[in-house]
PDB file of C-alpha atoms in Angstrom:
ATOM      1  CA  SER J   1       9.868  -5.298 -16.534  1.00 84.00           C
ATOM      2  CA  GLN J   2       6.411  -5.020 -15.063  1.00 85.00           C
ATOM      3  CA  THR J   3       4.301  -1.892 -15.294  1.00 91.00           C
ATOM      4  CA  ILE J   4       0.867  -1.058 -13.984  1.00 95.00           C
ATOM      5  CA  HIS J   5      -1.469   1.476 -15.524  1.00 95.00           C
ATOM      6  CA  GLN J   6      -4.545   3.178 -14.170  1.00 96.00           C
ATOM      7  CA  TRP J   7      -6.992   5.513 -15.820  1.00 94.00           C
ATOM      8  CA  PRO J   8      -8.304   8.033 -15.671  1.00 95.00           C
ATOM      9  CA  ALA J   9      -5.840   9.976 -13.519  1.00 95.00           C
ATOM     10  CA  THR J  10      -8.520  12.327 -12.207  1.00 96.00           C
ATOM     11  CA  LEU J  11     -12.287  12.210 -12.314  1.00 96.00           C
ATOM     12  CA  VAL J  12     -15.055  14.513 -11.147  1.00 97.00           C
ATOM     13  CA  GLN J  13     -18.468  12.869 -11.067  1.00 97.00           C
ATOM     14  CA  PRO J  14     -21.880  13.930  -9.718  1.00 97.00           C
ATOM     15  CA  VAL J  15     -23.622  11.998  -6.983  1.00 97.00           C
ATOM     16  CA  GLY J  16     -25.676   9.157  -8.406  1.00 96.00           C
ATOM     17  CA  SER J  17     -23.614   8.743 -11.555  1.00 97.00           C
ATOM     18  CA  PRO J  18     -21.884   5.457 -12.490  1.00 97.00           C
ATOM     19  CA  LEU J  19     -18.171   4.793 -12.140  1.00 96.00           C
ATOM     20  CA  SER J  20     -15.646   2.685 -13.979  1.00 97.00           C
ATOM     21  CA  LEU J  21     -11.948   2.727 -13.124  1.00 97.00           C
ATOM     22  CA  GLU J  22      -9.571   0.517 -15.018  1.00 97.00           C
ATOM     23  CA  CYS J  23      -6.249  -1.028 -14.076  1.00 97.00           C
ATOM     24  CA  THR J  24      -3.986  -3.097 -16.300  1.00 97.00           C
ATOM     25  CA  VAL J  25      -0.684  -4.802 -15.623  1.00 96.00           C
ATOM     26  CA  GLU J  26       2.019  -5.575 -18.172  1.00 94.00           C
ATOM     27  CA  GLY J  27       5.005  -7.861 -18.024  1.00 92.00           C
ATOM     28  CA  THR J  28       3.675 -10.537 -15.707  1.00 90.00           C
ATOM     29  CA  SER J  29       1.078 -13.267 -15.794  1.00 88.00           C
ATOM     30  CA  ASN J  30      -1.474 -14.418 -13.228  1.00 90.00           C
ATOM     31  CA  PRO J  31      -0.802 -11.570 -10.800  1.00 92.00           C
ATOM     32  CA  ASN J  32      -2.758 -10.988  -7.626  1.00 92.00           C
ATOM     33  CA  LEU J  33      -4.614  -7.697  -8.075  1.00 94.00           C
ATOM     34  CA  TYR J  34      -5.869  -5.241  -5.471  1.00 94.00           C
ATOM     35  CA  TRP J  35      -8.016  -2.113  -5.250  1.00 95.00           C
ATOM     36  CA  TYR J  36      -7.382   0.314  -2.392  1.00 94.00           C
ATOM     37  CA  ARG J  37      -8.973   3.598  -1.420  1.00 94.00           C
ATOM     38  CA  GLN J  38      -7.165   6.351   0.430  1.00 93.00           C
ATOM     39  CA  ALA J  39      -9.079   9.190   2.045  1.00 86.00           C
ATOM     40  CA  ALA J  40      -7.225  12.507   2.375  1.00 80.00           C
ATOM     41  CA  GLY J  41      -4.402  12.259   4.918  1.00 74.00           C
ATOM     42  CA  ARG J  42      -5.221   8.660   5.801  1.00 80.00           C
ATOM     43  CA  GLY J  43      -3.878   5.175   5.249  1.00 85.00           C
ATOM     44  CA  LEU J  44      -4.951   2.758   2.568  1.00 91.00           C
ATOM     45  CA  GLN J  45      -8.110   0.701   2.874  1.00 90.00           C
ATOM     46  CA  LEU J  46      -8.259  -2.552   0.916  1.00 91.00           C
ATOM     47  CA  LEU J  47     -11.483  -2.750  -1.083  1.00 93.00           C
ATOM     48  CA  PHE J  48     -11.114  -5.819  -3.306  1.00 93.00           C
ATOM     49  CA  TYR J  49      -8.525  -8.368  -4.250  1.00 91.00           C
ATOM     50  CA  SER J  50      -8.348 -11.024  -6.903  1.00 92.00           C
ATOM     51  CA  VAL J  51      -6.162 -14.108  -7.286  1.00 89.00           C
ATOM     52  CA  GLY J  52      -7.426 -14.998 -10.756  1.00 90.00           C
ATOM     53  CA  ILE J  53      -9.890 -14.260 -13.569  1.00 92.00           C
ATOM     54  CA  GLY J  54     -13.400 -13.958 -12.199  1.00 89.00           C
ATOM     55  CA  GLN J  55     -12.224 -14.451  -8.604  1.00 91.00           C
ATOM     56  CA  ILE J  56     -13.012 -11.383  -6.511  1.00 92.00           C
ATOM     57  CA  SER J  57     -12.946 -11.008  -2.743  1.00 90.00           C
ATOM     58  CA  SER J  58     -14.583  -8.009  -1.136  1.00 89.00           C
ATOM     59  CA  GLU J  59     -13.156  -6.552   2.023  1.00 86.00           C
ATOM     60  CA  VAL J  60     -15.598  -3.749   2.741  1.00 81.00           C
ATOM     61  CA  PRO J  61     -19.350  -3.901   2.009  1.00 66.00           C
ATOM     62  CA  GLN J  62     -20.291  -0.814   0.035  1.00 80.00           C
ATOM     63  CA  ASN J  63     -21.767   0.305  -3.248  1.00 89.00           C
ATOM     64  CA  LEU J  64     -18.604  -0.528  -5.171  1.00 94.00           C
ATOM     65  CA  SER J  65     -17.901  -3.693  -7.111  1.00 95.00           C
ATOM     66  CA  ALA J  66     -14.883  -5.129  -8.916  1.00 96.00           C
ATOM     67  CA  SER J  67     -14.399  -7.394 -11.873  1.00 96.00           C
ATOM     68  CA  ARG J  68     -11.479  -9.144 -13.505  1.00 96.00           C
ATOM     69  CA  PRO J  69     -12.457  -9.949 -17.066  1.00 94.00           C
ATOM     70  CA  GLN J  70      -8.901 -10.732 -18.172  1.00 94.00           C
ATOM     71  CA  ASP J  71      -5.792 -11.978 -16.419  1.00 94.00           C
ATOM     72  CA  ARG J  72      -4.152  -8.567 -16.192  1.00 95.00           C
ATOM     73  CA  GLN J  73      -7.191  -6.291 -16.079  1.00 96.00           C
ATOM     74  CA  PHE J  74      -8.991  -5.186 -12.944  1.00 97.00           C
ATOM     75  CA  ILE J  75     -12.015  -2.892 -12.999  1.00 97.00           C
ATOM     76  CA  LEU J  76     -13.648  -0.982 -10.157  1.00 97.00           C
ATOM     77  CA  SER J  77     -17.262   0.028 -10.701  1.00 96.00           C
ATOM     78  CA  SER J  78     -20.244   1.644  -9.098  1.00 96.00           C
ATOM     79  CA  LYS J  79     -23.801   2.017 -10.340  1.00 95.00           C
ATOM     80  CA  LYS J  80     -24.492   5.125  -8.246  1.00 95.00           C
ATOM     81  CA  LEU J  81     -21.743   7.170  -6.630  1.00 95.00           C
ATOM     82  CA  LEU J  82     -22.053   8.614  -3.133  1.00 94.00           C
ATOM     83  CA  LEU J  83     -20.256  11.664  -1.763  1.00 94.00           C
ATOM     84  CA  SER J  84     -18.355   9.321   0.549  1.00 91.00           C
ATOM     85  CA  ASP J  85     -16.846   7.564  -2.482  1.00 93.00           C
ATOM     86  CA  SER J  86     -14.515  10.509  -3.037  1.00 93.00           C
ATOM     87  CA  GLY J  87     -10.880   9.620  -2.549  1.00 94.00           C
ATOM     88  CA  PHE J  88      -7.698   8.381  -4.129  1.00 96.00           C
ATOM     89  CA  TYR J  89      -8.032   4.928  -5.675  1.00 96.00           C
ATOM     90  CA  LEU J  90      -4.959   2.810  -6.079  1.00 96.00           C
ATOM     91  CA  CYS J  91      -4.573  -0.440  -7.929  1.00 97.00           C
ATOM     92  CA  ALA J  92      -1.738  -2.803  -7.052  1.00 95.00           C
ATOM     93  CA  TRP J  93      -0.360  -6.139  -8.139  1.00 94.00           C
ATOM     94  CA  SER J  94       1.764  -8.796  -6.514  1.00 91.00           C
ATOM     95  CA  ALA J  95       3.315 -12.043  -7.643  1.00 86.00           C
ATOM     96  CA  GLY J  96       2.465 -15.287  -5.927  1.00 70.00           C
ATOM     97  CA  THR J  97       5.714 -15.441  -3.990  1.00 68.00           C
ATOM     98  CA  SER J  98       6.412 -15.732  -0.303  1.00 65.00           C
ATOM     99  CA  ARG J  99       6.992 -12.010   0.012  1.00 73.00           C
ATOM    100  CA  TYR J 100       3.929 -10.723  -1.830  1.00 77.00           C
ATOM    101  CA  GLU J 101       5.231  -7.183  -1.993  1.00 87.00           C
ATOM    102  CA  GLN J 102       2.742  -5.072  -3.867  1.00 92.00           C
ATOM    103  CA  TYR J 103       3.493  -2.618  -6.631  1.00 93.00           C
ATOM    104  CA  PHE J 104       1.117   0.237  -7.128  1.00 95.00           C
ATOM    105  CA  GLY J 105      -0.253   2.150 -10.065  1.00 95.00           C
ATOM    106  CA  PRO J 106      -0.275   5.956 -10.251  1.00 95.00           C
ATOM    107  CA  GLY J 107      -3.806   6.180  -8.819  1.00 95.00           C
ATOM    108  CA  THR J 108      -7.077   7.867  -9.724  1.00 96.00           C
ATOM    109  CA  ARG J 109      -8.246  10.885  -7.801  1.00 95.00           C
ATOM    110  CA  LEU J 110     -12.051  10.783  -7.658  1.00 96.00           C
ATOM    111  CA  THR J 111     -14.158  13.719  -6.532  1.00 96.00           C
ATOM    112  CA  VAL J 112     -17.888  13.163  -6.182  1.00 96.00           C
ATOM    113  CA  THR J 113     -19.825  16.418  -6.238  1.00 96.00           C
TER     114      THR J 113
ATOM    115  CA  ALA T   1      -7.518  -3.352  17.699  1.00 60.00           C
ATOM    116  CA  GLN T   2      -5.121  -1.657  15.344  1.00 70.00           C
ATOM    117  CA  LYS T   3      -2.911  -4.157  13.586  1.00 92.00           C
ATOM    118  CA  ILE T   4      -0.388  -1.550  12.472  1.00 95.00           C
ATOM    119  CA  THR T   5       0.327   1.548  14.544  1.00 95.00           C
ATOM    120  CA  GLN T   6       2.383   4.504  13.440  1.00 96.00           C
ATOM    121  CA  THR T   7       2.426   6.953  16.338  1.00 95.00           C
ATOM    122  CA  GLN T   8       4.199   9.838  14.609  1.00 94.00           C
ATOM    123  CA  PRO T   9       1.811  11.789  12.364  1.00 92.00           C
ATOM    124  CA  GLY T  10       4.641  14.127  11.355  1.00 94.00           C
ATOM    125  CA  MET T  11       8.411  14.253  11.651  1.00 94.00           C
ATOM    126  CA  PHE T  12      11.095  16.787  10.790  1.00 96.00           C
ATOM    127  CA  VAL T  13      14.712  15.965  10.065  1.00 97.00           C
ATOM    128  CA  GLN T  14      17.673  18.041   8.959  1.00 97.00           C
ATOM    129  CA  GLU T  15      19.161  17.197   5.601  1.00 97.00           C
ATOM    130  CA  LYS T  16      22.010  14.654   5.843  1.00 97.00           C
ATOM    131  CA  GLU T  17      20.903  13.435   9.261  1.00 97.00           C
ATOM    132  CA  ALA T  18      19.392  10.030  10.027  1.00 97.00           C
ATOM    133  CA  VAL T  19      15.749   9.599  11.033  1.00 98.00           C
ATOM    134  CA  THR T  20      13.738   6.733  12.511  1.00 98.00           C
ATOM    135  CA  LEU T  21      10.067   6.238  11.716  1.00 98.00           C
ATOM    136  CA  ASP T  22       8.220   4.072  14.216  1.00 98.00           C
ATOM    137  CA  CYS T  23       5.929   1.161  13.482  1.00 98.00           C
ATOM    138  CA  THR T  24       4.437  -1.407  15.830  1.00 97.00           C
ATOM    139  CA  TYR T  25       2.275  -4.299  14.789  1.00 97.00           C
ATOM    140  CA  ASP T  26      -0.048  -6.840  16.303  1.00 95.00           C
ATOM    141  CA  THR T  27      -0.494 -10.380  15.069  1.00 92.00           C
ATOM    142  CA  SER T  28      -0.825 -13.899  16.420  1.00 90.00           C
ATOM    143  CA  ASP T  29       0.281 -15.434  13.131  1.00 90.00           C
ATOM    144  CA  PRO T  30       3.883 -16.690  13.531  1.00 90.00           C
ATOM    145  CA  SER T  31       4.517 -16.146   9.822  1.00 90.00           C
ATOM    146  CA  TYR T  32       4.187 -12.609   8.499  1.00 92.00           C
ATOM    147  CA  GLY T  33       5.920  -9.967   6.458  1.00 93.00           C
ATOM    148  CA  LEU T  34       6.490  -6.299   7.137  1.00 96.00           C
ATOM    149  CA  PHE T  35       6.778  -3.615   4.475  1.00 96.00           C
ATOM    150  CA  TRP T  36       7.525   0.064   4.202  1.00 97.00           C
ATOM    151  CA  TYR T  37       6.197   2.257   1.411  1.00 97.00           C
ATOM    152  CA  LYS T  38       6.904   5.857   0.481  1.00 97.00           C
ATOM    153  CA  GLN T  39       4.187   8.093  -0.930  1.00 96.00           C
ATOM    154  CA  PRO T  40       5.416  11.426  -2.343  1.00 95.00           C
ATOM    155  CA  SER T  41       2.990  14.250  -3.064  1.00 92.00           C
ATOM    156  CA  SER T  42       2.351  12.799  -6.524  1.00 90.00           C
ATOM    157  CA  GLY T  43       0.443   9.979  -4.821  1.00 90.00           C
ATOM    158  CA  GLU T  44       2.244   6.907  -6.119  1.00 91.00           C
ATOM    159  CA  MET T  45       3.152   4.281  -3.538  1.00 94.00           C
ATOM    160  CA  ILE T  46       6.778   3.192  -3.767  1.00 95.00           C
ATOM    161  CA  PHE T  47       7.917  -0.069  -2.188  1.00 95.00           C
ATOM    162  CA  LEU T  48      11.022   0.496  -0.045  1.00 97.00           C
ATOM    163  CA  ILE T  49      11.896  -2.521   2.064  1.00 96.00           C
ATOM    164  CA  TYR T  50      10.662  -5.897   3.289  1.00 95.00           C
ATOM    165  CA  GLN T  51      11.282  -7.926   6.463  1.00 96.00           C
ATOM    166  CA  GLY T  52      10.059 -11.470   6.949  1.00 93.00           C
ATOM    167  CA  SER T  53       9.170 -12.693  10.424  1.00 93.00           C
ATOM    168  CA  TYR T  54      11.738 -15.487  10.218  1.00 93.00           C
ATOM    169  CA  ASP T  55      14.529 -13.338   8.842  1.00 92.00           C
ATOM    170  CA  GLN T  56      17.447 -13.350  11.257  1.00 89.00           C
ATOM    171  CA  GLN T  57      18.986 -10.125  10.079  1.00 94.00           C
ATOM    172  CA  ASN T  58      17.526  -6.674   9.685  1.00 95.00           C
ATOM    173  CA  ALA T  59      16.697  -5.808   6.087  1.00 95.00           C
ATOM    174  CA  THR T  60      18.653  -3.079   4.332  1.00 96.00           C
ATOM    175  CA  GLU T  61      18.128  -1.415   0.953  1.00 95.00           C
ATOM    176  CA  GLY T  62      20.579   1.374   0.238  1.00 96.00           C
ATOM    177  CA  ARG T  63      19.916   4.219   2.693  1.00 97.00           C
ATOM    178  CA  TYR T  64      16.911   2.363   4.155  1.00 98.00           C
ATOM    179  CA  SER T  65      17.146  -0.166   6.926  1.00 97.00           C
ATOM    180  CA  LEU T  66      14.480  -1.848   8.974  1.00 97.00           C
ATOM    181  CA  ASN T  67      15.085  -2.172  12.715  1.00 97.00           C
ATOM    182  CA  PHE T  68      13.145  -5.369  13.420  1.00 97.00           C
ATOM    183  CA  GLN T  69      12.540  -6.176  17.091  1.00 96.00           C
ATOM    184  CA  LYS T  70      10.316  -9.221  17.037  1.00 95.00           C
ATOM    185  CA  ALA T  71       9.715  -9.536  20.776  1.00 94.00           C
ATOM    186  CA  ARG T  72       8.590  -5.927  20.934  1.00 96.00           C
ATOM    187  CA  LYS T  73       6.628  -6.263  17.683  1.00 96.00           C
ATOM    188  CA  SER T  74       8.252  -3.231  16.195  1.00 97.00           C
ATOM    189  CA  ALA T  75       9.556  -2.627  12.678  1.00 97.00           C
ATOM    190  CA  ASN T  76      11.022   0.853  12.564  1.00 98.00           C
ATOM    191  CA  LEU T  77      12.341   2.343   9.344  1.00 98.00           C
ATOM    192  CA  VAL T  78      15.693   4.078   9.521  1.00 98.00           C
ATOM    193  CA  ILE T  79      16.655   6.473   6.747  1.00 98.00           C
ATOM    194  CA  SER T  80      20.309   7.453   6.807  1.00 96.00           C
ATOM    195  CA  ALA T  81      21.714  10.678   5.338  1.00 96.00           C
ATOM    196  CA  SER T  82      18.311  12.237   4.646  1.00 97.00           C
ATOM    197  CA  GLN T  83      17.811  14.029   1.360  1.00 97.00           C
ATOM    198  CA  LEU T  84      15.271  16.672   0.376  1.00 97.00           C
ATOM    199  CA  GLY T  85      13.641  14.103  -1.895  1.00 96.00           C
ATOM    200  CA  ASP T  86      12.867  11.942   1.112  1.00 98.00           C
ATOM    201  CA  SER T  87      10.092  14.351   2.103  1.00 97.00           C
ATOM    202  CA  ALA T  88       6.931  12.245   1.764  1.00 97.00           C
ATOM    203  CA  MET T  89       4.394  10.113   3.610  1.00 96.00           C
ATOM    204  CA  TYR T  90       5.727   6.786   4.813  1.00 97.00           C
ATOM    205  CA  PHE T  91       3.499   3.806   5.443  1.00 97.00           C
ATOM    206  CA  CYS T  92       4.224   0.633   7.354  1.00 97.00           C
ATOM    207  CA  ALA T  93       2.282  -2.458   6.289  1.00 96.00           C
ATOM    208  CA  MET T  94       1.944  -6.081   7.335  1.00 94.00           C
ATOM    209  CA  ARG T  95       0.978  -9.278   5.578  1.00 91.00           C
ATOM    210  CA  GLU T  96      -0.140 -12.228   7.656  1.00 86.00           C
ATOM    211  CA  TRP T  97       0.548 -15.632   6.144  1.00 80.00           C
ATOM    212  CA  ASN T  98      -2.959 -16.910   6.732  1.00 75.00           C
ATOM    213  CA  GLN T  99      -4.364 -13.868   4.923  1.00 75.00           C
ATOM    214  CA  GLY T 100      -2.632 -14.559   1.640  1.00 73.00           C
ATOM    215  CA  GLY T 101      -1.339 -11.481  -0.129  1.00 77.00           C
ATOM    216  CA  LYS T 102      -3.466  -8.880   1.657  1.00 85.00           C
ATOM    217  CA  LEU T 103      -1.612  -5.962   3.212  1.00 89.00           C
ATOM    218  CA  ILE T 104      -2.764  -3.994   6.234  1.00 92.00           C
ATOM    219  CA  PHE T 105      -1.474  -0.431   6.307  1.00 93.00           C
ATOM    220  CA  GLY T 106      -0.798   1.967   9.132  1.00 94.00           C
ATOM    221  CA  GLN T 107      -1.966   5.571   9.050  1.00 93.00           C
ATOM    222  CA  GLY T 108       1.377   6.892   7.912  1.00 95.00           C
ATOM    223  CA  THR T 109       4.031   9.368   9.021  1.00 97.00           C
ATOM    224  CA  GLU T 110       4.674  12.566   7.118  1.00 96.00           C
ATOM    225  CA  LEU T 111       8.403  13.232   6.929  1.00 97.00           C
ATOM    226  CA  SER T 112       9.730  16.687   6.113  1.00 97.00           C
ATOM    227  CA  VAL T 113      13.426  17.124   5.385  1.00 97.00           C
ATOM    228  CA  LYS T 114      14.791  20.597   6.101  1.00 96.00           C
ATOM    229  CA  PRO T 115      17.680  22.061   4.061  1.00 94.00           C
TER     230      PRO T 115
END
């Protein structure tokens, strides 16, 4: 069966510091991968998605970036965090089927101080 | 314009009763999919049910059913026989065929089940 991992689970970082969040998927190959951010009490905002290694599409211009160095690894980064980057970050994967339902990781709660 | 609208920020239901969570959507793409997710307080997003735009019958998954009214562009989630563990945020989402696998989420409805 497929599983998706994210780490760290929680992170407290000062403004201006770098960020690296990692997501890995097991049990499937060539998944579509997604990064979402959820502000407190709000819906999910798609940040990046990837259909293959090195293929990244950005949905929202911001100081975040994403990379996919391996088929089942998706990384979210920032060189300098802003207060507004605080939130709950969720990684998801989907198979290339007609339904495309997405399965989510446990999330990373980021607080920028 | 909002593509997915969930008009109920919060809902209460008595244990063992049924509850309907509303979702309306807006798209000009004739091919699309509709999804419901549950997010408990732990934060994980749990996939519940899927309805394709060409599906003739309403989707059902155990105690969950999706009341799909295509002409009205609504995709309401019905939970039968509510349980205390159903207390959570519920999100409606849509995928448009011409947008690949990207999902657009509504703002969510917080459901509280009373004993």
